Amino acid sequence: ISEFLNRIDLFTEKEIQYKTLEKDEILLDKGEICTSLTYVLNGAIYQSKTNEEGNKNLINQNIVDHWVFNHKSFTSQILFYKK
């Protein structure tokens, strides 16, 4: 098991990209496809949906040590993936 975990660690170290978001910066906009998982190291990220009147409705708030992604968008890619 430890060899397996070491391989996962090597894989994830190569794939990790650090990104700093400014306050109110949009990580994934409406209509965009979610292609990555985001881990909150500091601060918080919220997911919202804007209604017809232009008001934001909070869907989810993610704080430090939480994973963030659009589940429907991210997992739907698996159905269409072909080698």
CSV table of N, CA and C in Angstrom, one decimal, residues 6-75:
chain,number,residue,atom,x,y,z
A,6,ASN,N,2.9,6.3,-2.5
A,6,ASN,CA,4.0,7.1,-3.0
A,6,ASN,C,3.8,7.4,-4.5
A,7,ARG,N,3.3,6.5,-5.3
A,7,ARG,CA,3.0,6.8,-6.7
A,7,ARG,C,1.9,7.8,-6.9
A,8,ILE,N,0.9,7.8,-6.0
A,8,ILE,CA,-0.1,8.8,-6.1
A,8,ILE,C,0.5,10.2,-5.7
A,9,ASP,N,1.3,10.2,-4.7
A,9,ASP,CA,2.0,11.5,-4.3
A,9,ASP,C,2.8,12.1,-5.5
A,10,LEU,N,3.6,11.2,-6.2
A,10,LEU,CA,4.4,11.7,-7.3
A,10,LEU,C,3.5,12.2,-8.4
A,11,PHE,N,2.4,11.5,-8.7
A,11,PHE,CA,1.4,11.9,-9.7
A,11,PHE,C,0.8,13.3,-9.4
A,12,THR,N,0.4,13.4,-8.1
A,12,THR,CA,-0.3,14.7,-7.8
A,12,THR,C,0.7,15.8,-7.7
A,13,GLU,N,1.9,15.6,-7.3
A,13,GLU,CA,2.9,16.7,-7.2
A,13,GLU,C,3.1,17.2,-8.6
A,14,LYS,N,3.1,16.4,-9.7
A,14,LYS,CA,3.4,16.8,-11.0
A,14,LYS,C,2.2,17.6,-11.6
A,15,GLU,N,1.0,17.3,-11.1
A,15,GLU,CA,-0.3,17.8,-11.6
A,15,GLU,C,-0.8,19.1,-10.9
A,16,ILE,N,-0.2,19.3,-9.7
A,16,ILE,CA,-0.7,20.5,-8.9
A,16,ILE,C,-0.3,21.8,-9.6
A,17,GLN,N,-1.3,22.7,-9.7
A,17,GLN,CA,-1.0,24.1,-10.1
A,17,GLN,C,-1.6,25.0,-9.1
A,18,TYR,N,-0.7,25.9,-8.6
A,18,TYR,CA,-1.2,26.9,-7.6
A,18,TYR,C,-1.7,28.1,-8.3
A,19,LYS,N,-2.8,28.6,-7.8
A,19,LYS,CA,-3.4,29.8,-8.4
A,19,LYS,C,-4.0,30.6,-7.2
A,20,THR,N,-3.7,31.9,-7.3
A,20,THR,CA,-4.3,32.9,-6.3
A,20,THR,C,-5.4,33.6,-6.9
A,21,LEU,N,-6.5,33.6,-6.3
A,21,LEU,CA,-7.7,34.3,-6.8
A,21,LEU,C,-7.8,35.6,-6.0
A,22,GLU,N,-8.2,36.7,-6.7
A,22,GLU,CA,-8.5,37.9,-6.0
A,22,GLU,C,-9.9,37.9,-5.5
A,23,LYS,N,-10.3,38.8,-4.6
A,23,LYS,CA,-11.6,38.8,-4.1
A,23,LYS,C,-12.6,39.1,-5.3
A,24,ASP,N,-13.7,38.4,-5.3
A,24,ASP,CA,-14.7,38.5,-6.4
A,24,ASP,C,-14.2,38.0,-7.8
A,25,GLU,N,-13.1,37.4,-7.9
A,25,GLU,CA,-12.6,36.8,-9.1
A,25,GLU,C,-13.4,35.5,-9.4
A,26,ILE,N,-13.8,35.3,-10.6
A,26,ILE,CA,-14.6,34.1,-10.9
A,26,ILE,C,-13.7,32.9,-11.3
A,27,LEU,N,-13.9,31.8,-10.7
A,27,LEU,CA,-13.1,30.6,-11.0
A,27,LEU,C,-13.6,29.9,-12.2
A,28,LEU,N,-15.0,29.7,-12.2
A,28,LEU,CA,-15.6,29.0,-13.3
A,28,LEU,C,-16.9,29.8,-13.6
A,29,ASP,N,-17.0,30.3,-14.8
A,29,ASP,CA,-18.2,31.1,-15.2
A,29,ASP,C,-19.3,30.2,-15.8
A,30,LYS,N,-20.5,30.7,-15.8
A,30,LYS,CA,-21.6,30.0,-16.4
A,30,LYS,C,-21.3,29.6,-17.8
A,31,GLY,N,-21.6,28.3,-18.1
A,31,GLY,CA,-21.3,27.8,-19.5
A,31,GLY,C,-19.9,27.2,-19.7
A,32,GLU,N,-19.0,27.5,-18.8
A,32,GLU,CA,-17.7,26.9,-18.9
A,32,GLU,C,-17.7,25.5,-18.3
A,33,ILE,N,-16.8,24.6,-18.8
A,33,ILE,CA,-16.7,23.3,-18.4
A,33,ILE,C,-15.6,23.2,-17.3
A,34,CYS,N,-16.0,22.5,-16.2
A,34,CYS,CA,-15.1,22.3,-15.1
A,34,CYS,C,-14.1,21.2,-15.5
A,35,THR,N,-12.8,21.6,-15.5
A,35,THR,CA,-11.8,20.6,-15.9
A,35,THR,C,-10.8,20.3,-14.8
A,36,SER,N,-11.0,20.8,-13.6
A,36,SER,CA,-10.1,20.6,-12.5
A,36,SER,C,-10.8,20.6,-11.1
A,37,LEU,N,-10.1,20.1,-10.2
A,37,LEU,CA,-10.5,20.2,-8.8
A,37,LEU,C,-9.7,21.3,-8.1
A,38,THR,N,-10.4,22.0,-7.3
A,38,THR,CA,-9.7,23.1,-6.6
A,38,THR,C,-9.7,22.9,-5.1
A,39,TYR,N,-8.6,23.1,-4.4
A,39,TYR,CA,-8.5,22.9,-3.0
A,39,TYR,C,-8.2,24.2,-2.4
A,40,VAL,N,-9.0,24.6,-1.4
A,40,VAL,CA,-8.9,25.9,-0.7
A,40,VAL,C,-7.8,25.8,0.3
A,41,LEU,N,-6.7,26.6,0.1
A,41,LEU,CA,-5.6,26.6,1.1
A,41,LEU,C,-5.8,27.8,2.1
A,42,ASN,N,-6.4,28.8,1.6
A,42,ASN,CA,-6.6,30.0,2.4
A,42,ASN,C,-7.8,30.8,2.0
A,43,GLY,N,-8.6,31.3,2.9
A,43,GLY,CA,-9.8,32.1,2.6
A,43,GLY,C,-11.0,31.2,2.3
A,44,ALA,N,-11.8,31.6,1.4
A,44,ALA,CA,-13.1,30.9,1.1
A,44,ALA,C,-13.5,31.1,-0.3
A,45,ILE,N,-14.2,30.2,-0.9
A,45,ILE,CA,-14.8,30.3,-2.2
A,45,ILE,C,-16.3,29.9,-2.1
A,46,TYR,N,-17.1,30.7,-2.8
A,46,TYR,CA,-18.5,30.4,-2.8
A,46,TYR,C,-19.0,30.1,-4.2
A,47,GLN,N,-20.0,29.3,-4.3
A,47,GLN,CA,-20.6,29.0,-5.6
A,47,GLN,C,-22.0,29.6,-5.5
A,48,SER,N,-22.4,30.3,-6.6
A,48,SER,CA,-23.6,31.0,-6.6
A,48,SER,C,-24.3,30.9,-8.0
A,49,LYS,N,-25.5,31.2,-8.0
A,49,LYS,CA,-26.3,31.2,-9.3
A,49,LYS,C,-27.0,32.5,-9.3
A,50,THR,N,-27.0,33.2,-10.5
A,50,THR,CA,-27.7,34.5,-10.6
A,50,THR,C,-29.1,34.2,-11.2
A,51,ASN,N,-30.1,34.7,-10.5
A,51,ASN,CA,-31.5,34.5,-11.0
A,51,ASN,C,-31.8,35.5,-12.1
A,52,GLU,N,-33.1,35.4,-12.5
A,52,GLU,CA,-33.5,36.3,-13.6
A,52,GLU,C,-33.5,37.8,-13.3
A,53,GLU,N,-33.6,38.1,-12.0
A,53,GLU,CA,-33.6,39.5,-11.6
A,53,GLU,C,-32.2,40.0,-11.4
A,54,GLY,N,-31.2,39.1,-11.5
A,54,GLY,CA,-29.8,39.6,-11.4
A,54,GLY,C,-29.3,39.4,-10.0
A,55,ASN,N,-30.0,38.8,-9.1
A,55,ASN,CA,-29.6,38.5,-7.7
A,55,ASN,C,-28.8,37.2,-7.6
A,56,LYS,N,-27.7,37.2,-6.9
A,56,LYS,CA,-26.9,36.0,-6.6
A,56,LYS,C,-27.5,35.2,-5.5
A,57,ASN,N,-27.7,33.9,-5.8
A,57,ASN,CA,-28.2,33.0,-4.7
A,57,ASN,C,-27.0,32.1,-4.4
A,58,LEU,N,-26.7,32.1,-3.1
A,58,LEU,CA,-25.6,31.2,-2.6
A,58,LEU,C,-26.0,29.8,-2.7
A,59,ILE,N,-25.1,29.0,-3.4
A,59,ILE,CA,-25.3,27.5,-3.5
A,59,ILE,C,-24.5,26.8,-2.5
A,60,ASN,N,-23.2,27.2,-2.4
A,60,ASN,CA,-22.3,26.5,-1.5
A,60,ASN,C,-21.2,27.4,-1.1
A,61,GLN,N,-20.7,27.3,0.1
A,61,GLN,CA,-19.5,28.0,0.5
A,61,GLN,C,-18.4,27.0,1.0
A,62,ASN,N,-17.2,27.2,0.5
A,62,ASN,CA,-16.2,26.3,0.8
A,62,ASN,C,-15.0,27.1,1.5
A,63,ILE,N,-14.6,26.5,2.6
A,63,ILE,CA,-13.6,27.2,3.4
A,63,ILE,C,-12.3,26.4,3.3
A,64,VAL,N,-11.3,26.8,4.1
A,64,VAL,CA,-10.0,26.2,4.1
A,64,VAL,C,-10.1,24.6,4.3
A,65,ASP,N,-9.3,23.9,3.6
A,65,ASP,CA,-9.2,22.4,3.6
A,65,ASP,C,-10.4,21.8,2.9
A,66,HIS,N,-11.1,22.5,2.1
A,66,HIS,CA,-12.3,21.9,1.3
A,66,HIS,C,-11.9,21.8,-0.2
A,67,TRP,N,-12.5,20.8,-0.8
A,67,TRP,CA,-12.4,20.7,-2.3
A,67,TRP,C,-13.5,21.4,-2.9
A,68,VAL,N,-13.3,22.0,-4.1
A,68,VAL,CA,-14.4,22.7,-4.8
A,68,VAL,C,-14.3,22.3,-6.3
A,69,PHE,N,-15.5,22.0,-6.8
A,69,PHE,CA,-15.6,21.7,-8.2
A,69,PHE,C,-17.1,21.7,-8.6
A,70,ASN,N,-17.4,21.9,-9.8
A,70,ASN,CA,-18.8,21.8,-10.3
A,70,ASN,C,-19.0,20.3,-10.6
A,71,HIS,N,-19.7,19.6,-9.8
A,71,HIS,CA,-19.9,18.1,-9.9
A,71,HIS,C,-20.5,17.7,-11.2
A,72,LYS,N,-21.6,18.3,-11.6
A,72,LYS,CA,-22.3,18.0,-12.8
A,72,LYS,C,-21.4,18.2,-14.0
A,73,SER,N,-20.7,19.3,-14.1
A,73,SER,CA,-19.9,19.6,-15.2
A,73,SER,C,-18.6,18.7,-15.3
A,74,PHE,N,-18.0,18.5,-14.1
A,74,PHE,CA,-16.8,17.7,-14.1
A,74,PHE,C,-17.1,16.3,-14.4
A,75,THR,N,-18.1,15.7,-13.8
A,75,THR,CA,-18.3,14.2,-14.0
A,75,THR,C,-19.0,13.9,-15.3
